[in-house]
Amino acid sequence: MAMNLRKNQAPLYIKVHEIDNTAIIVNDGGLPKGTVFSCGLVLEEDVPQGHKVALTDLNQGDEIVRYGEVIGFADETIKRGSWIREALVRMPAPPALDDLPLANRVPQPRPPLEGYTFEGYRNADGSAGTKNILGITTSVQCVVGVLDYAVKRIKEELLPKYPNVDDVVPLHHQYGCGVAINAPDAVIPIRTIQNLAKHPNFGGEVMVIGLGCEKLLPERIASENDDDILSLQDHRGFAAMIQSILEMAEERLIRLNSRTRVSCPVSDLVIGLQCGGSDAFSGVTANPAVGYAADLLVRAGATVLFSEVTEVRDAIHLLTPRAVSEEVGQSLIKEMKWYDSYLRRGDADRSANPSPGNKKGGLSNVVEKALGSVAKSGTSPISGVLGPGERAKQKGLLFAATPASDFVCGTLQLAAGMNLQVFTTGRGTPYGLAAAPVLKVSTRHSLSEHWADLIDINAGRIATGEASIEDVGWEIFRTILDVASGRKQTWADRWGLHNDLCLFNPAPVT
Amino acid sequence: MAMNLRKNQAPLYIKVHEIDNTAIIVNDGGLPKGTVFSCGLVLEEDVPQGHKVALTDLNQGDEIVRYGEVIGFADETIKRGSWIREALVRMPAPPALDDLPLANRVPQPRPPLEGYTFEGYRNADGSAGTKNILGITTSVQCVVGVLDYAVKRIKEELLPKYPNVDDVVPLHHQYGCGVAINAPDAVIPIRTIQNLAKHPNFGGEVMVIGLGCEKLLPERIASENDDDILSLQDHRGFAAMIQSILEMAEERLIRLNSRTRVSCPVSDLVIGLQCGGSDAFSGVTANPAVGYAADLLVRAGATVLFSEVTEVRDAIHLLTPRAVSEEVGQSLIKEMKWYDSYLRRGDADRSANPSPGNKKGGLSNVVEKALGSVAKSGTSPISGVLGPGERAKQKGLLFAATPASDFVCGTLQLAAGMNLQVFTTGRGTPYGLAAAPVLKVSTRHSLSEHWADLIDINAGRIATGEASIEDVGWEIFRTILDVASGRKQTWADRWGLHNDLCLFNPAPVT
Ligand SMILES: [Ca+2]
Ligand SMILES: [Ca+2]
Ligand SMILES: [Ca+2]
Ligand SMILES: [Ca+2]
Ligand SMILES: [Ca+2]
């Protein structure tokens, strides 16, 4: 990918914390050997954009410090002005989980932020939707061929008659049968499906298509009402199945169509935060700006979810002090331990993250990635922890434990009740979800220019000094309210770019 | 599900082997207490269709014998004529894997079956297609939103110009990033994707859509030619991506469109066998008929794959003697051991199978299910074993190790090069695959009637004596040739019912 130098831009690097002995190169296309910075630093070699330069001479074994934290140790002598390549950084051990400080630096609550609302769909259970969707849940993958056929006809024949309904979304997944449904970890995919079926953007209309012989009984999903379940094996042939699905859908479309947007407090928002295709800018532009917006949301009473266990694991010592109580701190640690053991039983470890693209973007290892990733969580107290697939039941900043995989994390945040996601990306991904809007924030100018019809907000202006973290944070906050209100459409929704759901099933298939 | 009694049918049961002390009820709707069979047996209670009746008095601890094998032990006294409910059957231990007889009863080769051909698409690598499809592989799930948008346009704007091309099939999957790509078990999903990209029904045209920063490098899928790879991050925005995908697709559609069906020997067929939604009839009607067809196919030189480790595990002692060599026998055992350990590390065991529907259909446990399932393999020597996701490179009957999950098994059989699948079902599933035709065979009359527009072949006639296993076996064999030649369409293809692919990834997500 060719990057153009931003016009007239002086050589620039970003040092995050005063004790850092490394900084990242800001300029598009990187900077050549011999570049002289205003502070007098001279580059000893070409350094790509987003990659690290040594600010001091480092001996073998010296700490490499970024974000005020040790991200690794020099594997050989590195001269001031040299490129700190990934291969030169020896990764430190992860923070031990048994002696972490708990709830000892709980941030003071900041003043409530008042006067902001959004236009949403009020649900009977007290939640609110940012879209008005007919969601059709499946109890088993067997039914998706039939369901897809039906959904095509619903969209062509029925949906146009109900203009207040935004979409019809079939919830495909790969669970339901051929799985060890009594294994201890099966609780995760099962509660995920249960909670997805009742997503706030589905207006309380539950509709479950089952087969009739699957292990995951549809009654476990639509527990309140048998009328919400349709079993294919009860139907005399394909044509009858389609007829029944269309009828069941239309009943619900009629009810959904009668809804209108009403003014809702920001406390009805459940905002998921995620990053994907991260680079070294993620932690200094997009993620801190999202963190700023997260603080605003928390002050306005919203629920804010941050996630991605493998990307917070190495920064956990910065999070447990922010937990509102020792109990919440212990819950954070419990999720870290569970994941450590999950990786170990698959003979994997945290070095499986970052991806080659992350590395190309300047991230040396998961420690550096984690320090940048947790910036999304802002500075609020951590009020609670959700296990994978659990539904959020409280306000404030919550850690929703999920893998970092974009689709798995997105699916689990949806299950948590997320009605809008903010997604930061450095390398660029066209990620989107059918069930809730996804607002994409780029870490770099060049990505916003390169993908002008995919990126919603450009946080790259922070690196060049054209905007502050605060400016972009407020832009994100205001855009969330616009998108949640249906006043503004994300690029992903404009094009209809929606990734498949991806359940997290740590239990065996059979 | 209401079942109608088949008109004028006398009370009937099926005893499979002369030493069996149990038999299953044939009549639709089951039979009431007091029913007298021609042999003099009187039912002590109502027994549902497909469920077992005791042919002798059983004391607590007595062996319950079906298929000439012990399927369990009586958990209490069971009187002759009583219903042997699932709860009354204590499951035996699985066959020990360390002292199994190997290759000691290799069936004699039967005379070659000559004079049969099908009309297929000849590929440069020597394989043959049963369809002429543009397959579009993804290296990572990130791209599917964009790909789906492009495929919709390809189908609307391009496909009609190339009438010899049957379909455009995007290969969605949930792998590629956010996974422990260096974990030992990662080899399974990776080789699956590699082999899917080169499926015989794709005519040798490889087309891979990647993102640009994913862990699974597209070069690992399209290793021969860079021109077969398109990376979204290389494109300036969404519109440019779509334009490029359309151009790349059209180049391939032009070449695919120039192909015509030619006469091919049966040895070019790679037939996958699977069952799903099994019942107690599976092992006496559909599966033995498929086994008969499998023997015909092997005699005609084809490759035949049987699979589903969890369903052969308990019948493994019947399979190792049929292995052509001790080495092949050891490979069978190796796959069983791997799966035992895979289940164990997830705290699951073989009792996770069968499903509630299987049980409702009369299958008491996985032993009974396995004995019925392996009937699909017929009586030929077992010539080889494929690990999950490996490509078949030899002719004859092969064991392709896969989970029993219909979608996972189907995906892995496609990776093995399967160009047509035969799928038996008792409870009923509308299963289909986009990449290869799926022929559905019902185990019961009542299902064929109930789902007349979904079931292709009715093996239920075997239970009632209206057709022999041989009759239905030949019908399956001939229908395979018709479908493989494009002369006959399966119901699943008629309606376009295609399940999602489902990779087998035993390694962790991250
Ligand atoms: Ca991330
Ligand atoms: Ca992510
Ligand atoms: Ca080339
Ligand atoms: Ca099966
Ligand atoms: Ca199966």
PDB file of N, CA, C and O in Angstrom, chain B residues 439-475:
ATOM      1  N   LEU B 439     -27.466 -35.503  -2.043  1.00  0.00           N
ATOM      2  CA  LEU B 439     -28.590 -36.389  -2.311  1.00  0.00           C
ATOM      3  C   LEU B 439     -29.119 -36.860  -0.970  1.00  0.00           C
ATOM      4  O   LEU B 439     -28.386 -37.481  -0.203  1.00  0.00           O
ATOM      5  N   LYS B 440     -30.386 -36.588  -0.684  1.00  0.00           N
ATOM      6  CA  LYS B 440     -30.897 -36.940   0.645  1.00  0.00           C
ATOM      7  C   LYS B 440     -31.758 -38.200   0.599  1.00  0.00           C
ATOM      8  O   LYS B 440     -32.713 -38.299  -0.160  1.00  0.00           O
ATOM      9  N   VAL B 441     -31.402 -39.128   1.468  1.00  0.00           N
ATOM     10  CA  VAL B 441     -32.057 -40.439   1.523  1.00  0.00           C
ATOM     11  C   VAL B 441     -32.760 -40.554   2.873  1.00  0.00           C
ATOM     12  O   VAL B 441     -32.128 -40.416   3.918  1.00  0.00           O
ATOM     13  N   SER B 442     -34.063 -40.812   2.865  1.00  0.00           N
ATOM     14  CA  SER B 442     -34.778 -40.935   4.138  1.00  0.00           C
ATOM     15  C   SER B 442     -34.783 -42.377   4.608  1.00  0.00           C
ATOM     16  O   SER B 442     -34.818 -43.319   3.819  1.00  0.00           O
ATOM     17  N   THR B 443     -34.766 -42.537   5.922  1.00  0.00           N
ATOM     18  CA  THR B 443     -34.756 -43.875   6.514  1.00  0.00           C
ATOM     19  C   THR B 443     -36.165 -44.433   6.635  1.00  0.00           C
ATOM     20  O   THR B 443     -36.333 -45.623   6.846  1.00  0.00           O
ATOM     21  N   ARG B 444     -37.176 -43.541   6.577  1.00  0.00           N
ATOM     22  CA  ARG B 444     -38.556 -43.948   6.828  1.00  0.00           C
ATOM     23  C   ARG B 444     -39.457 -43.452   5.710  1.00  0.00           C
ATOM     24  O   ARG B 444     -39.283 -42.352   5.198  1.00  0.00           O
ATOM     25  N   HIS B 445     -40.472 -44.246   5.386  1.00  0.00           N
ATOM     26  CA  HIS B 445     -41.562 -43.832   4.513  1.00  0.00           C
ATOM     27  C   HIS B 445     -42.150 -42.501   4.930  1.00  0.00           C
ATOM     28  O   HIS B 445     -42.362 -41.595   4.131  1.00  0.00           O
ATOM     29  N   SER B 446     -42.471 -42.428   6.236  1.00  0.00           N
ATOM     30  CA  SER B 446     -43.245 -41.276   6.709  1.00  0.00           C
ATOM     31  C   SER B 446     -42.494 -39.969   6.455  1.00  0.00           C
ATOM     32  O   SER B 446     -43.099 -38.964   6.119  1.00  0.00           O
ATOM     33  N   LEU B 447     -41.182 -39.979   6.560  1.00  0.00           N
ATOM     34  CA  LEU B 447     -40.428 -38.756   6.289  1.00  0.00           C
ATOM     35  C   LEU B 447     -40.502 -38.399   4.806  1.00  0.00           C
ATOM     36  O   LEU B 447     -40.663 -37.236   4.443  1.00  0.00           O
ATOM     37  N   SER B 448     -40.400 -39.412   3.936  1.00  0.00           N
ATOM     38  CA  SER B 448     -40.481 -39.147   2.493  1.00  0.00           C
ATOM     39  C   SER B 448     -41.823 -38.540   2.117  1.00  0.00           C
ATOM     40  O   SER B 448     -41.907 -37.703   1.224  1.00  0.00           O
ATOM     41  N   GLU B 449     -42.860 -38.986   2.799  1.00  0.00           N
ATOM     42  CA  GLU B 449     -44.191 -38.423   2.520  1.00  0.00           C
ATOM     43  C   GLU B 449     -44.331 -37.027   3.108  1.00  0.00           C
ATOM     44  O   GLU B 449     -44.846 -36.113   2.473  1.00  0.00           O
ATOM     45  N   HIS B 450     -43.840 -36.911   4.336  1.00  0.00           N
ATOM     46  CA  HIS B 450     -43.948 -35.644   5.062  1.00  0.00           C
ATOM     47  C   HIS B 450     -43.144 -34.555   4.345  1.00  0.00           C
ATOM     48  O   HIS B 450     -43.582 -33.404   4.271  1.00  0.00           O
ATOM     49  N   TRP B 451     -41.995 -34.905   3.825  1.00  0.00           N
ATOM     50  CA  TRP B 451     -41.097 -33.944   3.179  1.00  0.00           C
ATOM     51  C   TRP B 451     -40.877 -34.336   1.711  1.00  0.00           C
ATOM     52  O   TRP B 451     -39.733 -34.501   1.260  1.00  0.00           O
ATOM     53  N   ALA B 452     -41.977 -34.447   0.992  1.00  0.00           N
ATOM     54  CA  ALA B 452     -41.898 -34.927  -0.399  1.00  0.00           C
ATOM     55  C   ALA B 452     -41.077 -33.992  -1.287  1.00  0.00           C
ATOM     56  O   ALA B 452     -40.507 -34.423  -2.288  1.00  0.00           O
ATOM     57  N   ASP B 453     -40.990 -32.708  -0.906  1.00  0.00           N
ATOM     58  CA  ASP B 453     -40.229 -31.761  -1.727  1.00  0.00           C
ATOM     59  C   ASP B 453     -38.838 -31.474  -1.154  1.00  0.00           C
ATOM     60  O   ASP B 453     -38.228 -30.452  -1.455  1.00  0.00           O
ATOM     61  N   LEU B 454     -38.335 -32.403  -0.325  1.00  0.00           N
ATOM     62  CA  LEU B 454     -36.987 -32.238   0.224  1.00  0.00           C
ATOM     63  C   LEU B 454     -36.165 -33.523   0.175  1.00  0.00           C
ATOM     64  O   LEU B 454     -34.940 -33.486   0.119  1.00  0.00           O
ATOM     65  N   ILE B 455     -36.854 -34.672   0.230  1.00  0.00           N
ATOM     66  CA  ILE B 455     -36.166 -35.968   0.274  1.00  0.00           C
ATOM     67  C   ILE B 455     -36.063 -36.512  -1.143  1.00  0.00           C
ATOM     68  O   ILE B 455     -37.051 -36.591  -1.871  1.00  0.00           O
ATOM     69  N   ASP B 456     -34.844 -36.919  -1.535  1.00  0.00           N
ATOM     70  CA  ASP B 456     -34.631 -37.378  -2.913  1.00  0.00           C
ATOM     71  C   ASP B 456     -34.917 -38.863  -3.086  1.00  0.00           C
ATOM     72  O   ASP B 456     -35.400 -39.292  -4.126  1.00  0.00           O
ATOM     73  N   ILE B 457     -34.576 -39.660  -2.087  1.00  0.00           N
ATOM     74  CA  ILE B 457     -34.734 -41.118  -2.214  1.00  0.00           C
ATOM     75  C   ILE B 457     -35.325 -41.669  -0.926  1.00  0.00           C
ATOM     76  O   ILE B 457     -34.897 -41.298   0.171  1.00  0.00           O
ATOM     77  N   ASN B 458     -36.301 -42.559  -1.073  1.00  0.00           N
ATOM     78  CA  ASN B 458     -36.986 -43.133   0.077  1.00  0.00           C
ATOM     79  C   ASN B 458     -36.484 -44.548   0.351  1.00  0.00           C
ATOM     80  O   ASN B 458     -36.832 -45.493  -0.353  1.00  0.00           O
ATOM     81  N   ALA B 459     -35.669 -44.690   1.389  1.00  0.00           N
ATOM     82  CA  ALA B 459     -35.187 -46.027   1.759  1.00  0.00           C
ATOM     83  C   ALA B 459     -36.121 -46.700   2.763  1.00  0.00           C
ATOM     84  O   ALA B 459     -35.876 -47.832   3.174  1.00  0.00           O
ATOM     85  N   GLY B 460     -37.198 -46.004   3.127  1.00  0.00           N
ATOM     86  CA  GLY B 460     -38.154 -46.575   4.073  1.00  0.00           C
ATOM     87  C   GLY B 460     -38.833 -47.822   3.527  1.00  0.00           C
ATOM     88  O   GLY B 460     -39.312 -48.654   4.286  1.00  0.00           O
ATOM     89  N   ARG B 461     -38.848 -47.951   2.206  1.00  0.00           N
ATOM     90  CA  ARG B 461     -39.465 -49.123   1.582  1.00  0.00           C
ATOM     91  C   ARG B 461     -38.763 -50.417   1.984  1.00  0.00           C
ATOM     92  O   ARG B 461     -39.330 -51.506   1.878  1.00  0.00           O
ATOM     93  N   ILE B 462     -37.515 -50.287   2.449  1.00  0.00           N
ATOM     94  CA  ILE B 462     -36.792 -51.497   2.880  1.00  0.00           C
ATOM     95  C   ILE B 462     -37.433 -52.077   4.141  1.00  0.00           C
ATOM     96  O   ILE B 462     -37.580 -53.293   4.278  1.00  0.00           O
ATOM     97  N   ALA B 463     -37.831 -51.175   5.062  1.00  0.00           N
ATOM     98  CA  ALA B 463     -38.391 -51.657   6.329  1.00  0.00           C
ATOM     99  C   ALA B 463     -39.698 -52.414   6.119  1.00  0.00           C
ATOM    100  O   ALA B 463     -39.985 -53.389   6.801  1.00  0.00           O
ATOM    101  N   THR B 464     -40.481 -51.963   5.146  1.00  0.00           N
ATOM    102  CA  THR B 464     -41.778 -52.580   4.927  1.00  0.00           C
ATOM    103  C   THR B 464     -41.705 -53.755   3.952  1.00  0.00           C
ATOM    104  O   THR B 464     -42.723 -54.373   3.646  1.00  0.00           O
ATOM    105  N   GLY B 465     -40.524 -54.025   3.436  1.00  0.00           N
ATOM    106  CA  GLY B 465     -40.375 -55.147   2.513  1.00  0.00           C
ATOM    107  C   GLY B 465     -40.769 -54.809   1.091  1.00  0.00           C
ATOM    108  O   GLY B 465     -40.784 -55.682   0.218  1.00  0.00           O
ATOM    109  N   GLU B 466     -41.069 -53.562   0.795  1.00  0.00           N
ATOM    110  CA  GLU B 466     -41.450 -53.181  -0.570  1.00  0.00           C
ATOM    111  C   GLU B 466     -40.253 -53.102  -1.499  1.00  0.00           C
ATOM    112  O   GLU B 466     -40.399 -53.069  -2.721  1.00  0.00           O
ATOM    113  N   ALA B 467     -39.067 -52.967  -0.935  1.00  0.00           N
ATOM    114  CA  ALA B 467     -37.844 -52.932  -1.742  1.00  0.00           C
ATOM    115  C   ALA B 467     -36.733 -53.566  -0.924  1.00  0.00           C
ATOM    116  O   ALA B 467     -36.799 -53.600   0.314  1.00  0.00           O
ATOM    117  N   SER B 468     -35.727 -54.085  -1.606  1.00  0.00           N
ATOM    118  CA  SER B 468     -34.607 -54.680  -0.886  1.00  0.00           C
ATOM    119  C   SER B 468     -33.496 -53.638  -0.740  1.00  0.00           C
ATOM    120  O   SER B 468     -33.494 -52.604  -1.410  1.00  0.00           O
ATOM    121  N   ILE B 469     -32.565 -53.938   0.137  1.00  0.00           N
ATOM    122  CA  ILE B 469     -31.377 -53.078   0.284  1.00  0.00           C
ATOM    123  C   ILE B 469     -30.688 -52.936  -1.065  1.00  0.00           C
ATOM    124  O   ILE B 469     -30.249 -51.840  -1.450  1.00  0.00           O
ATOM    125  N   GLU B 470     -30.631 -54.037  -1.793  1.00  0.00           N
ATOM    126  CA  GLU B 470     -30.011 -54.042  -3.119  1.00  0.00           C
ATOM    127  C   GLU B 470     -30.745 -53.098  -4.082  1.00  0.00           C
ATOM    128  O   GLU B 470     -30.107 -52.315  -4.796  1.00  0.00           O
ATOM    129  N   ASP B 471     -32.084 -53.177  -4.082  1.00  0.00           N
ATOM    130  CA  ASP B 471     -32.870 -52.289  -4.963  1.00  0.00           C
ATOM    131  C   ASP B 471     -32.536 -50.825  -4.698  1.00  0.00           C
ATOM    132  O   ASP B 471     -32.257 -50.054  -5.619  1.00  0.00           O
ATOM    133  N   VAL B 472     -32.618 -50.446  -3.422  1.00  0.00           N
ATOM    134  CA  VAL B 472     -32.404 -49.033  -3.087  1.00  0.00           C
ATOM    135  C   VAL B 472     -30.939 -48.672  -3.298  1.00  0.00           C
ATOM    136  O   VAL B 472     -30.612 -47.562  -3.732  1.00  0.00           O
ATOM    137  N   GLY B 473     -30.036 -49.612  -3.040  1.00  0.00           N
ATOM    138  CA  GLY B 473     -28.607 -49.368  -3.293  1.00  0.00           C
ATOM    139  C   GLY B 473     -28.354 -49.023  -4.760  1.00  0.00           C
ATOM    140  O   GLY B 473     -27.640 -48.062  -5.081  1.00  0.00           O
ATOM    141  N   TRP B 474     -28.948 -49.792  -5.656  1.00  0.00           N
ATOM    142  CA  TRP B 474     -28.808 -49.500  -7.086  1.00  0.00           C
ATOM    143  C   TRP B 474     -29.453 -48.170  -7.445  1.00  0.00           C
ATOM    144  O   TRP B 474     -28.922 -47.410  -8.250  1.00  0.00           O
ATOM    145  N   GLU B 475     -30.599 -47.887  -6.824  1.00  0.00           N
ATOM    146  CA  GLU B 475     -31.262 -46.619  -7.095  1.00  0.00           C
ATOM    147  C   GLU B 475     -30.349 -45.447  -6.691  1.00  0.00           C
ATOM    148  O   GLU B 475     -30.227 -44.456  -7.426  1.00  0.00           O
TER     149      GLU B 475
END
